[in-house]
Structure formats: structure tokens, C-alpha cells
Amino acid sequence: MPDIIQLLPDHVANQIAAGEVVQRPASVVKELLENAIDADATAIKLIVKDAGKTLIQVIDDGKGMSATDARLSFERHATSKIRSAEDLFGLHTKGFRGEALASIAAIAHVELKTKLETEELGTQIEIEGSDVKAQDVVVTPKGTSIAVKHLFFNIPARRNFLKSNNVELRHIIDEFQRVALAHPDIVFTMHHNDSETFNLPKSNYRQRVVNIFGSKTNEKLVPVEEETEVLKISGFVGKPEFARKTKTEQFFFVNNRFIKSPYLNHAIKSAFEGLIKEGSHPSYFLNLTVDPKTIDINIHPTKTEIKFDDEHTLYAILRASVKHSLGQFNIAPVLDFNRDNNLDTPYSYKEKTASNPTVEVDRAFNPFQNDHKPSEKRAVTSTSYRKSPTTDWESLYVGLESKANQKVQSFSEVQLESEPEQEALFNHNKDAQGLQSTYQFQNKYIISTIKSGMLIINQNRAHQRILYEGLLKHTTIKEAISQQLLFPLQLQFSSTDIALLNQLKEDLEHTGFVFAKFEDEQIEITGVPVNVPESEVSIILEQLISDVEQEVPDSNFSATDLLAKSLSKSLAVKAGQSLTFEEQEHMVNSLFACKEPSVSPTNKATFITMTVDDFDKKFI
Ligand code: ADP
Ligand code: MG
């Protein structure tokens, strides 16, 4: 048998290697920006067209390349950054594999222009799919410009695999922000389709964070500084009350390189324990500096995961420093000029002397007096007011309709959300004929009888379904009812969040939102859908942003559908909410008036049935 193994031609090998390094336009952005930083640029410009599908160009004012280097830079394993394997453990540059340019040139049209400071003229090279098409001498400023066009032109499968422009642009912005955050001393600008997306002047770290995430961010930041033998930490965490539904504001940089580390993320999360709600994520922008010898960056093609020699120690130091900072911030405002004025004593209170707290006792109160009516004050403020279990049990047997209904109502008026409640076995209600038609069980399920047995409805999912169909109807027939706000509501978001909301603006309007302004970092709302409480608007929009981000929608995603799902999730009654009889009945009727009553918008069962047979079997 003849020998059959052959070495792959270079351009094929490059194409294969490219698959690892270049997954999408954002990967190209990352590699080019990192090269510019390694070239000691002081200003870097990123130009993107059609979310990188048509053009990605990075222009820097760095040291540039000689004609020979320019040609060599496109060869695989051609790098100026390391010479030997030992160098891998003392890295001070972003790149070191010498793979990026070769990979990019294998799957795109690339035009490079570069000039050394000391030279009069520069070099221009054009490459298409690893083929050098032209090399010329050009007049060009000091530094390097690399334009990447028609990405994946020779791999249609990869091109088709790309997501919608919105999604790809989101990834590009993510990479841009990561690099820009790690280097506040470099000027960065970004243009997309001829409009300027970011313009970040040279600044300190705090200003860089604020320039990227919006001016409102400033008041959210708590500084974290720590220096030990093995680790130096500097940066910020977000105050607990600003914790977000999304994980978009979580950044670790190790020696100025953005990295992902679930383990270290956990350290931060545990430092925030007890300070933020379940399901919320703390913001952090933390720079860790360690000895390059103690980390291995060469474990992942995109270099975003690294291996630490002593992860456990880093975890402990990180957790302790963040806790310490949060503690300081809680007890006394941090002594810096950016401190939060809100923490100061209001001026009008400064001169006032504190009065001693007094305890007020209702001396007339007799807990054993049966017909005792709680005084108005107690009814509102007391946390010890309980629905009397005795009366409840009585009513379970006696079934005095009017009394029962009355009680449910008056109780719901004084009920506090956090108040533990002594529930009767069932919250039971009567229909007009005095027959029991629905029960609420555990403040979670509505139980209703049907001819063939029993229906157990999950109140949260059922309500989601009802709201979802209602929202879809309103958005499609465009006739939502809006409630005018007395005072316009101003909400701050980062410019990327605003861009995201902008895509959904029309749909939001169809649900009843009225926007007076839609600016760079702020929106002004003058009307909201009827069922949306004003106090929740901000949470609802945040949830929406988070849902859109997490969905990573593909090109055929429907903004309307996503919006309806997200809003119905935010607005639906939750488990734990007690419902009046009328509410229960309304819920059941509305659910069965839906087109698809049996599943929630996310395809989970809204109810189950238990037939008489099912019961009979249990009693055999
Ligand atoms: P790596 O960054 O891993 O060395 P690349 O393929 O990204 O590999 O780049 C190859 C080489 O080309 C780099 O080592 C560097 O010498 C040179 N180079 C790339 N981009 C630039 C740039 N913007 N300015 C100056 N030199 C560059
Ligand atoms: Mg590189």
C-alpha cells in the first residue's frame, strides 16, 4: 500500500487554525486591538461596518513595522514577542502565539499599511485567503492600519453561521470595552457604520469606567485597593443596591488582560453575600496584578482563561478585600473626593440634636378580648397583627359567605409583604350559589374543580400566559392603553443598554410605554402600560435588557415575542402572593380564554389535572 499521509498546504493549515482563533468578527477586533496595544500605541481607532461582516479596521499610532516584518507578520508562528519557551512564563504582551494575523489573512481580505517612525515611507500589503496580492511602498502616517474585509469569504458555512448584526455588534462592543477598560491611558474611539459609538479620552481608571458605562456609574463605585506579596488588586465594585439582573458589568483583568474566571467570580459573589438579592449580580471592575511567572495564559486559544498557580490564596485575598471595601463604605463614606454626597447628613439636620426614641404602648390592648378591633395605627404599622386562626377554622366549617369575603379584603389591606402569615388549610371561597369553586393553596396554586376532577393551576405561570397573550395582541394590533405619569420618569442606562432598548422602542410603545426622550444615556418616560406600576418600570426594563442579552437571539428572533415574554415574567403575580376570590376566578377564566392555556410563554405547564380516577386509584 502506498504512503497516504501528506503535509497540509500552508493555506489549509492556516484556515484550520483560524477556526480556533477567529470565531466571529469580534475575535478579529480583539486580536487587532491587542496587537495595537502591544505596539505601544497611544491612540487606537476601531472602524466597523455591518457589525464587522463588511469591514473591521484598526488604526494605531504605535511603532509600526519594517517592510520585511510586515510581510513576515502574516506567517504562522511569526511573532516578535517571544523567542523561547521560557518567555511564555514572563509575558508582558497580549499576543505571543504569532497566529492571529496568519489566521485572519487565511479567511478574509486584508489590507495592511504600516510605517516605522524612523522611515519616510511605509509598506502596504494586500492579502486574500493567504495569497499575497500586492506589496507596495506607500505614504502613510507612523503606526499601523489593518483593514479586514469580507470575513469568512472562503468559508460560506462560517459566514452563514454568523448571528444577526445586532448580536455580532454586541460581541464587538464587549471586546472593545474589555480592551479599553484595561488601558485607560490609551485613547480609544469606535465607529460603526459612520457613527461614533465610543470616544474615550485618556483618563484614570474611574473615569474610563464612567465613560464606558455612563455618568450615573460614578456614584455606584466603591474602590477596592489591596497589595500583598502575591497579588495587587485595584479597581471598583458596584454598591450592592446597584446590583444588576445581568452579568454585563463584571470584569476581571489579570496583568491588563481581560479574563473569565468563574472561581474568582465566586469570591466576589460571596463577599456580597447577604447584601444583594438572589438573582442579582454585583458589578465589578477589578485589576489584579500578579507575577507573570505564577500564571499560565497558554491554555486557551483566545487567551481568556488562565491558570493560576495558587488560586485558593487569590480567592481568599480577593474576597477579603472586597468585603473590607464594602464594609468601609457601609460604615463611613470613603474618604475620597468622589464620595457620595447622599451619605452626608442633610444640611437642615446638621444642627439638630437627636431625640431619644420612645416606645408607645397601646395600654387598652387586650389580646383576650374577642371583639377587639385593632386601632387604626396598629393595623397599619404592627407587624404582629395576624389573621386569627380560630375564626378561620370556624369559617371553614360554617361558611359564612359575606364574613369570609369581607375578611379577606380587610386583611389584604393591612397585610405586609414580609409578614409571616398563619394560613388556614385552604383559602377558600364560595361562588354565587354558595358552592366552593376555587381555593388558593400555599399562596402558590389555585385549585378549581372541574367535572372530571380537579385542576391545579400554577398562579405565576398562568398569569404569565394571560399577560403574554394580552401583550402580543396589543403589540400586533397596536392599540395599547397607556397611563400618563404625573411626573416624567428619568432613567439612566449605559449607552449600549440604550442602543438595545432603542431596537425595542417601537414594540415597547405598542405595549403602552411613551418615551419623551431617548438620549445617549438617559430616557424619559411619560406613559407606561396600565398594569405596570411606576416604581417597577426601571426593574422591568433592566430585566428586559438582561433577557435580550441572555437570549443571544439569532437572526429570526422576534423582538415582539421576547418583549412580551420578558414583560409577562416581570409583571405576573408571583408565588407567595395571596389572591382574593375575585382574582382567583378572574385568573382561571382568563387562562382558559387564552389560545394556549396549558403552557406558560416559556413552554412550562400552567396547570395539571387530577381526575376522579386518579383519586380512586390512590384509595385502593
Ligand atoms: P502575536 O501578536 O501573537 O505576536 P500576530 O499574528 O498577532 O501575533 O502578529 C504577528 C506580529 O506582527 C507581531 O508579533 C508584531 O510584531 C507584528 N504586528 C502585528 N500587529 C502590529 C501592529 N499593529 N503594530 C506593530 N506590529 C504589529
Ligand atoms: Mg497578536
XYZ file of C-alpha atoms and ligand atoms in Angstrom:
648
model
C 0.000 0.000 0.000
C 1.369 3.426 -0.931
C 2.019 6.043 1.752
C -1.002 8.199 2.174
C -0.078 10.852 4.721
C 0.739 14.323 3.377
C 1.546 17.625 4.983
C -1.330 20.058 4.510
C -0.503 23.089 2.373
C 0.043 26.216 4.486
C -3.139 27.960 3.441
C -5.218 24.940 4.503
C -3.375 24.673 7.816
C -3.974 28.375 8.346
C -7.649 28.027 7.607
C -7.938 25.267 10.165
C -6.027 27.259 12.751
C -8.232 30.248 12.003
C -11.230 28.276 13.196
C -9.804 28.363 16.701
C -8.760 31.971 16.841
C -11.450 33.618 14.745
C -14.936 32.576 15.685
C -16.710 35.758 14.731
C -15.978 39.383 13.808
C -15.444 40.214 17.475
C -12.457 37.844 17.603
C -10.760 39.843 14.852
C -11.457 43.053 16.745
C -9.866 41.608 19.861
C -6.704 40.423 18.090
C -6.185 43.659 16.180
C -6.738 45.844 19.235
C -4.324 43.731 21.228
C -1.666 43.995 18.535
C -2.045 47.765 18.575
C -1.541 47.815 22.337
C 1.499 45.563 22.073
C 2.878 48.080 19.554
C 2.714 50.775 22.287
C 0.014 52.818 20.597
C -1.287 55.867 22.469
C -4.422 56.229 20.346
C -6.400 53.424 18.712
C -9.304 53.760 16.339
C -11.729 50.969 15.515
C -13.939 51.239 12.451
C -16.650 48.659 11.870
C -19.197 48.270 9.067
C -22.219 45.984 9.201
C -21.229 44.553 12.541
C -17.848 43.571 11.137
C -19.248 41.498 8.294
C -18.142 44.064 5.708
C -15.227 45.807 7.402
C -13.166 45.766 10.562
C -10.339 48.266 10.624
C -7.957 49.147 13.426
C -5.678 52.144 13.098
C -2.951 52.771 15.652
C -0.109 55.202 16.180
C 2.205 52.524 17.526
C 5.700 51.607 16.490
C 4.800 50.162 13.083
C 6.697 47.531 11.119
C 9.543 47.416 8.621
C 8.780 46.086 5.130
C 10.237 42.668 5.984
C 8.390 42.423 9.278
C 5.178 43.461 7.592
C 5.483 40.586 5.168
C 6.531 38.141 7.894
C 3.753 39.124 10.268
C 1.294 37.086 8.182
C 3.272 33.886 8.528
C 2.138 31.387 11.093
C 4.176 31.328 14.310
C 5.737 34.613 13.286
C 5.995 36.819 16.334
C 8.255 39.490 17.708
C 7.020 38.863 21.234
C 8.672 35.680 22.409
C 11.846 33.870 21.401
C 11.867 30.778 23.580
C 9.521 28.582 25.562
C 10.718 30.159 28.816
C 9.419 33.503 27.607
C 5.934 32.050 27.872
C 6.222 32.418 31.628
C 7.258 36.032 31.667
C 4.735 37.534 29.274
C 4.222 41.256 29.203
C 2.424 41.391 25.886
C -1.097 40.413 24.877
C -0.033 38.317 21.931
C 2.673 35.707 21.769
C 1.492 32.927 19.504
C 2.110 34.656 16.203
C -1.112 33.196 14.911
C -3.659 35.957 14.700
C -2.617 37.730 11.525
C -1.949 34.452 9.697
C -5.359 33.156 10.727
C -7.207 36.311 9.786
C -5.443 36.557 6.413
C -6.470 32.958 5.664
C -10.179 33.710 5.813
C -10.568 37.326 4.727
C -9.264 40.117 2.517
C -6.670 42.040 4.494
C -5.056 45.353 3.718
C -2.125 46.381 5.885
C -0.445 49.771 5.921
C 2.409 50.353 8.298
C 5.353 52.668 8.858
C 8.168 52.886 11.356
C 8.715 56.273 12.966
C 12.243 56.489 11.584
C 11.238 55.798 7.959
C 9.985 58.226 5.342
C 7.752 55.745 3.575
C 5.712 52.806 4.708
C 4.599 49.429 3.384
C 1.264 48.331 2.037
C 0.335 44.668 1.666
C -2.849 43.119 0.311
C -3.667 39.503 1.094
C -6.723 37.444 0.164
C -7.119 34.000 1.667
C -3.388 33.746 2.494
C -2.386 34.832 -1.062
C -0.290 37.963 -1.164
C -1.878 40.027 -3.967
C 0.284 43.122 -3.749
C 3.081 44.724 -1.791
C 3.878 48.402 -2.345
C 5.621 51.351 -0.844
C 3.121 53.943 0.435
C 2.862 57.265 2.132
C 1.207 56.598 5.456
C 1.476 58.025 8.974
C 3.564 56.354 11.679
C 1.858 53.272 13.037
C -0.272 50.555 11.550
C -3.667 50.284 9.920
C -5.151 46.875 9.261
C -8.435 46.577 7.359
C -10.175 43.212 7.318
C -12.887 42.847 4.696
C -15.245 40.056 3.680
C -14.590 37.898 6.692
C -15.144 34.168 6.012
C -15.458 34.911 2.260
C -13.998 31.459 1.520
C -15.875 29.584 4.268
C -19.556 30.136 3.447
C -20.631 27.801 6.239
C -18.960 30.036 8.815
C -20.398 33.135 7.254
C -23.898 31.730 7.357
C -23.371 30.744 10.933
C -22.943 34.378 11.984
C -25.754 35.837 14.032
C -27.758 38.960 13.298
C -25.907 42.273 13.093
C -27.224 43.256 16.492
C -25.748 40.213 18.130
C -22.415 40.417 16.335
C -22.141 44.118 17.135
C -22.852 43.359 20.777
C -19.918 40.936 20.806
C -17.676 43.510 19.163
C -18.634 46.139 21.711
C -17.939 43.646 24.504
C -14.413 43.065 23.211
C -13.841 46.750 22.643
C -14.940 47.581 26.181
C -12.748 44.891 27.699
C -9.658 46.170 25.952
C -10.499 49.823 26.580
C -11.129 49.188 30.273
C -7.767 47.526 30.700
C -5.972 50.546 29.189
C -7.394 53.860 30.376
C -4.139 55.581 29.411
C -4.812 54.915 25.713
C -7.297 56.948 23.674
C -9.911 54.716 22.043
C -12.581 55.563 19.521
C -15.059 53.302 17.814
C -17.200 53.967 14.766
C -19.948 51.743 13.477
C -21.473 52.452 10.076
C -20.190 56.023 10.125
C -21.489 56.954 13.529
C -19.282 57.289 16.560
C -20.118 54.659 19.170
C -17.387 55.444 21.695
C -14.919 58.240 22.201
C -12.756 57.531 25.210
C -10.114 60.094 26.101
C -7.005 59.235 28.067
C -8.093 59.179 31.710
C -7.805 57.476 35.058
C -9.492 54.148 35.650
C -12.562 55.535 37.339
C -13.208 57.962 34.500
C -12.729 55.201 31.949
C -15.369 53.066 33.650
C -17.712 56.038 33.748
C -17.030 56.994 30.114
C -17.958 53.498 29.018
C -20.874 52.720 31.289
C -22.444 56.130 31.666
C -22.127 59.063 34.043
C -24.538 57.507 36.541
C -21.990 54.781 37.185
C -19.775 57.173 39.127
C -21.899 57.162 42.247
C -22.155 53.392 42.194
C -18.462 52.653 42.515
C -16.729 51.558 45.690
C -12.938 51.496 45.401
C -11.079 48.296 46.183
C -7.333 48.530 46.819
C -5.106 45.842 48.253
C -1.478 44.964 47.972
C 0.003 41.711 49.207
C 3.091 39.778 48.244
C 1.305 37.604 45.742
C -1.414 39.874 44.495
C -2.188 43.511 43.937
C -5.828 44.474 43.492
C -7.158 47.792 42.319
C -10.449 48.840 40.869
C -14.066 49.073 41.885
C -17.080 47.088 42.864
C -20.610 48.394 42.452
C -22.548 49.268 45.577
C -24.897 46.455 46.499
C -28.064 48.432 45.795
C -26.999 48.814 42.185
C -26.588 45.083 41.606
C -27.919 44.187 38.207
C -30.000 41.472 36.709
C -27.323 40.966 34.102
C -23.720 39.923 34.373
C -22.645 42.523 31.847
C -20.702 44.669 34.308
C -18.324 42.049 35.606
C -14.710 42.469 34.642
C -11.533 40.853 35.848
C -8.239 41.874 34.355
C -5.112 39.991 35.193
C -1.986 41.899 34.251
C -4.156 44.082 31.991
C -5.726 41.143 30.203
C -9.467 40.514 30.408
C -10.115 37.035 31.727
C -13.084 34.901 32.630
C -12.888 33.105 35.921
C -15.971 31.531 37.461
C -13.863 30.708 40.502
C -12.801 34.272 41.219
C -16.267 35.484 40.341
C -17.472 33.295 43.141
C -15.099 35.049 45.530
C -16.793 38.355 44.753
C -20.245 36.893 44.957
C -19.524 35.504 48.373
C -18.186 38.881 49.519
C -21.573 40.324 48.577
C -23.469 37.592 50.358
C -26.416 38.916 52.273
C -26.113 42.325 50.631
C -27.786 41.615 47.338
C -30.846 39.708 46.319
C -30.797 36.249 44.865
C -30.642 36.507 41.084
C -28.859 39.865 41.115
C -25.239 40.196 40.137
C -22.726 42.613 41.607
C -20.835 44.878 39.221
C -17.081 44.796 39.405
C -14.162 46.234 37.503
C -11.079 44.743 39.098
C -7.460 44.730 38.035
C -5.329 42.007 39.502
C -1.586 42.187 39.163
C 0.380 39.011 39.742
C 3.861 37.829 38.898
C 3.625 36.585 35.270
C 5.549 33.514 36.382
C 2.616 32.422 38.527
C 0.081 32.203 35.717
C -0.280 30.235 32.516
C -2.072 32.084 29.740
C -1.394 29.482 27.130
C -4.284 27.172 27.954
C -6.981 28.644 25.744
C -6.864 29.762 22.086
C -8.469 33.112 22.771
C -6.397 33.600 25.926
C -9.427 34.497 28.063
C -8.944 31.696 30.536
C -5.767 31.448 32.510
C -4.356 29.109 35.100
C -3.153 30.476 38.417
C -0.568 28.658 40.499
C -2.335 29.376 43.729
C -5.957 30.068 43.033
C -7.068 29.445 46.614
C -4.956 32.215 48.066
C -6.125 34.640 45.398
C -9.713 33.701 46.164
C -9.247 34.428 49.857
C -7.467 37.744 49.337
C -9.972 38.902 46.773
C -12.946 38.019 48.909
C -11.494 39.691 51.976
C -10.569 42.896 50.130
C -13.974 43.274 48.564
C -15.657 42.625 51.903
C -13.414 45.152 53.550
C -14.239 47.802 50.963
C -17.947 47.155 51.233
C -17.694 47.335 54.998
C -15.895 50.642 54.918
C -18.435 52.002 52.550
C -21.284 50.897 54.780
C -19.932 52.321 57.989
C -18.444 55.565 56.806
C -18.228 57.206 53.437
C -14.893 56.509 51.844
C -12.577 59.444 52.191
C -12.116 60.408 48.624
C -13.211 63.332 46.575
C -15.647 61.308 44.618
C -17.565 60.312 47.674
C -21.270 60.035 47.573
C -22.989 63.153 48.911
C -26.097 61.174 49.604
C -24.368 59.716 52.607
C -23.883 63.086 54.282
C -26.293 64.313 56.900
C -28.799 66.568 55.191
C -27.943 70.200 55.872
C -31.158 71.001 57.717
C -30.481 68.187 60.184
C -26.916 69.075 60.968
C -27.635 71.368 63.916
C -30.460 69.330 65.316
C -29.998 67.310 68.458
C -31.129 63.759 68.365
C -34.227 62.995 70.401
C -34.454 59.838 72.437
C -36.568 57.139 70.898
C -39.760 56.432 72.786
C -41.867 53.349 72.952
C -45.575 53.738 72.512
C -47.779 51.131 74.088
C -51.448 50.702 73.449
C -52.480 50.203 77.062
C -56.061 49.463 76.129
C -54.987 46.472 74.092
C -56.309 43.178 75.441
C -55.328 40.176 73.390
C -58.004 38.042 75.039
C -60.831 40.308 74.156
C -62.607 38.604 71.274
C -64.280 41.536 69.588
C -61.191 43.683 69.890
C -60.739 45.858 66.842
C -57.159 46.841 66.137
C -56.745 50.587 66.344
C -56.047 52.207 63.004
C -52.428 52.873 63.803
C -51.748 49.352 64.860
C -53.425 47.959 61.819
C -51.020 49.737 59.568
C -47.753 49.548 61.415
C -47.906 46.495 63.575
C -46.045 43.511 62.276
C -47.633 41.281 64.847
C -51.132 41.589 63.520
C -52.239 38.196 62.450
C -55.288 36.807 60.911
C -56.823 34.947 63.811
C -56.571 31.238 63.135
C -59.625 30.483 65.260
C -62.010 32.462 63.127
C -60.553 30.954 60.022
C -61.107 27.453 61.178
C -64.624 28.340 62.157
C -65.389 29.775 58.795
C -64.065 26.663 57.146
C -66.926 24.791 58.674
C -69.613 27.407 58.981
C -69.023 29.006 55.612
C -70.473 32.417 56.269
C -70.053 33.869 52.831
C -70.234 37.563 53.493
C -67.977 37.417 56.506
C -65.364 35.408 54.714
C -65.138 37.748 51.768
C -65.107 40.810 53.911
C -62.302 39.445 55.961
C -60.141 38.577 53.009
C -60.451 42.143 51.819
C -59.768 43.941 55.038
C -56.883 41.655 55.728
C -55.231 42.289 52.405
C -55.261 45.979 53.217
C -53.048 45.637 56.237
C -51.022 42.696 55.102
C -47.323 43.385 54.846
C -45.327 41.523 52.301
C -42.745 40.174 54.687
C -45.212 39.288 57.346
C -45.372 35.598 58.101
C -48.916 34.515 57.868
C -50.724 31.783 59.643
C -52.666 30.295 56.840
C -55.777 28.293 57.085
C -55.515 24.939 55.398
C -57.127 26.375 52.306
C -58.021 29.876 51.316
C -61.475 29.045 50.335
C -64.168 30.927 48.550
C -67.712 30.455 47.508
C -69.298 31.155 44.214
C -72.681 32.817 43.894
C -74.544 29.633 44.724
C -72.517 29.189 47.859
C -70.520 26.383 46.219
C -66.791 26.447 46.589
C -65.276 26.981 43.165
C -61.633 27.919 43.712
C -59.119 27.643 46.515
C -55.738 29.153 46.785
C -53.255 26.682 48.138
C -49.965 27.741 49.737
C -50.369 31.122 48.047
C -48.982 29.415 45.010
C -51.614 27.272 43.353
C -55.222 27.832 42.532
C -57.309 24.749 42.876
C -60.509 24.508 40.988
C -62.900 21.689 40.406
C -63.973 20.507 37.011
C -66.495 17.864 36.117
C -63.982 15.083 35.770
C -61.852 16.001 38.767
C -59.572 18.712 39.980
C -57.492 21.386 38.330
C -54.306 22.640 39.968
C -53.113 25.860 38.430
C -49.694 27.394 38.957
C -50.693 31.015 39.560
C -47.430 32.530 38.374
C -47.230 30.614 35.116
C -50.915 31.022 34.399
C -50.677 34.759 34.846
C -47.614 34.885 32.599
C -49.614 33.155 29.864
C -52.516 35.573 30.249
C -50.300 38.658 30.190
C -48.218 37.283 27.345
C -51.170 36.766 25.038
C -52.569 40.147 26.012
C -49.283 41.879 25.250
C -48.891 40.120 21.926
C -52.379 41.181 20.966
C -51.747 44.781 21.910
C -48.449 44.967 20.101
C -49.801 43.431 16.933
C -52.972 45.465 16.735
C -51.119 48.480 18.124
C -53.815 49.708 20.439
C -52.293 49.562 23.881
C -53.718 51.621 26.652
C -51.204 53.797 28.354
C -51.352 55.526 31.706
C -49.977 59.020 31.795
C -47.412 59.634 34.523
C -47.858 62.690 36.712
C -44.150 63.423 36.537
C -41.980 62.153 33.719
C -39.681 59.369 34.802
C -35.998 59.776 34.011
C -33.952 56.609 33.858
C -30.234 56.261 33.290
C -28.715 53.444 31.312
C -25.372 52.807 29.702
C -25.193 53.743 26.042
C -25.100 50.094 24.992
C -28.245 49.376 27.001
C -29.888 52.406 25.419
C -28.959 51.106 21.975
C -30.532 47.792 22.874
C -33.709 49.418 24.187
C -33.838 51.539 21.086
C -34.236 48.416 18.981
C -37.283 47.511 21.029
C -38.618 51.044 21.280
C -41.399 50.635 18.788
C -42.598 47.427 20.375
C -42.417 48.981 23.819
C -44.576 51.825 22.558
C -47.130 49.362 21.323
C -47.411 47.920 24.797
C -48.151 51.359 26.215
C -44.790 52.932 27.007
C -44.481 56.575 25.973
C -40.970 57.925 25.588
C -40.403 61.656 25.647
C -36.648 61.410 25.197
C -34.305 58.736 24.063
C -30.826 60.083 24.593
C -27.318 58.818 24.849
C -27.509 57.670 28.443
C -30.966 58.604 29.518
C -34.544 58.013 28.621
C -37.551 59.934 29.756
C -40.827 58.109 30.103
C -44.156 59.919 30.284
C -46.509 56.978 29.992
C -46.482 53.312 30.968
C -48.759 50.358 30.225
C -51.778 50.330 32.541
C -50.727 47.306 34.532
C -47.160 48.490 35.119
C -46.563 50.240 38.445
C -44.346 53.278 38.085
C -41.948 52.060 40.759
C -41.190 48.940 38.765
C -40.500 50.476 35.389
C -36.770 50.532 35.915
C -36.616 46.921 37.112
C -38.773 45.798 34.236
C -36.563 47.478 31.665
C -33.440 46.052 33.291
C -34.963 42.605 33.193
C -35.788 43.164 29.556
C -32.204 44.138 28.745
C -30.963 41.093 30.581
C -33.381 38.812 28.735
C -32.384 40.155 25.359
C -28.719 39.755 26.214
C -29.118 36.262 27.506
C -31.270 35.073 24.694
C -28.411 35.787 22.266
C -31.148 35.885 19.731
C -30.455 34.580 16.264
C -31.463 36.348 13.107
C -35.032 35.119 13.169
C -35.787 36.150 16.725
C -38.863 38.234 17.233
C -38.384 41.344 19.304
C -42.111 41.455 19.985
C -42.158 37.941 21.325
C -39.131 38.483 23.512
C -40.597 41.681 24.883
C -43.911 40.021 25.650
C -42.165 37.151 27.393
C -39.965 39.411 29.447
C -42.756 41.772 30.492
C -45.114 38.968 31.372
C -42.410 37.405 33.522
C -41.840 40.707 35.328
C -45.490 41.545 35.815
C -47.032 38.190 36.660
C -48.139 37.549 40.236
C -45.507 35.560 41.996
C -45.760 32.540 44.232
C -46.406 33.765 47.756
C -48.930 36.392 46.738
C -52.347 35.806 48.182
C -55.221 36.367 45.812
C -58.783 37.348 46.576
C -61.537 35.118 45.385
C -62.341 37.517 42.575
C -58.735 37.498 41.480
C -58.586 33.716 41.533
C -61.742 33.406 39.491
C -60.612 36.000 37.041
C -57.305 34.203 36.662
C -58.974 30.871 35.922
C -61.391 32.384 33.431
C -58.739 34.421 31.666
C -56.409 31.467 31.456
C -58.971 29.348 29.707
C -59.812 32.184 27.369
C -56.194 32.031 26.152
C -55.196 30.425 22.890
C -52.708 28.139 24.572
C -53.781 27.869 28.176
C -51.810 24.762 29.017
C -48.300 26.172 28.812
C -46.502 29.291 30.011
C -44.749 31.543 27.463
C -41.605 29.519 28.126
C -43.401 26.270 27.485
C -43.870 25.053 31.006
C -47.109 23.502 32.238
C -49.529 26.063 33.672
C -51.804 23.512 35.290
C -52.230 19.831 35.975
C -55.414 17.856 36.332
C -56.260 15.091 38.744
C -59.226 13.038 37.620
C -61.609 11.241 39.918
C -59.996 8.066 38.636
C -56.619 9.264 39.821
C -58.052 9.785 43.259
C -59.900 6.475 43.239
C -56.683 4.645 42.420
C -54.992 6.196 45.410
C -57.646 4.816 47.691
C -57.442 1.229 46.545
P 1.362 37.900 18.046
O 0.606 39.112 18.435
O 0.969 36.709 18.812
O 2.843 38.115 18.018
P 0.135 38.300 15.483
O -0.138 37.389 14.360
O -1.000 38.982 16.121
O 0.962 37.523 16.554
O 1.153 39.397 14.992
C 2.393 38.998 14.441
C 3.437 40.072 14.600
O 3.120 41.178 13.788
C 3.537 40.634 15.994
O 4.410 39.869 16.807
C 4.086 42.029 15.747
O 5.481 42.016 15.661
C 3.523 42.368 14.391
N 2.339 43.248 14.477
C 1.056 42.877 14.398
N 0.229 43.926 14.530
C 1.008 45.013 14.707
C 0.750 46.405 14.909
N -0.479 46.890 14.960
N 1.819 47.237 15.047
C 3.081 46.736 15.002
N 3.376 45.440 14.816
C 2.372 44.581 14.668
Mg -1.411 39.383 18.197
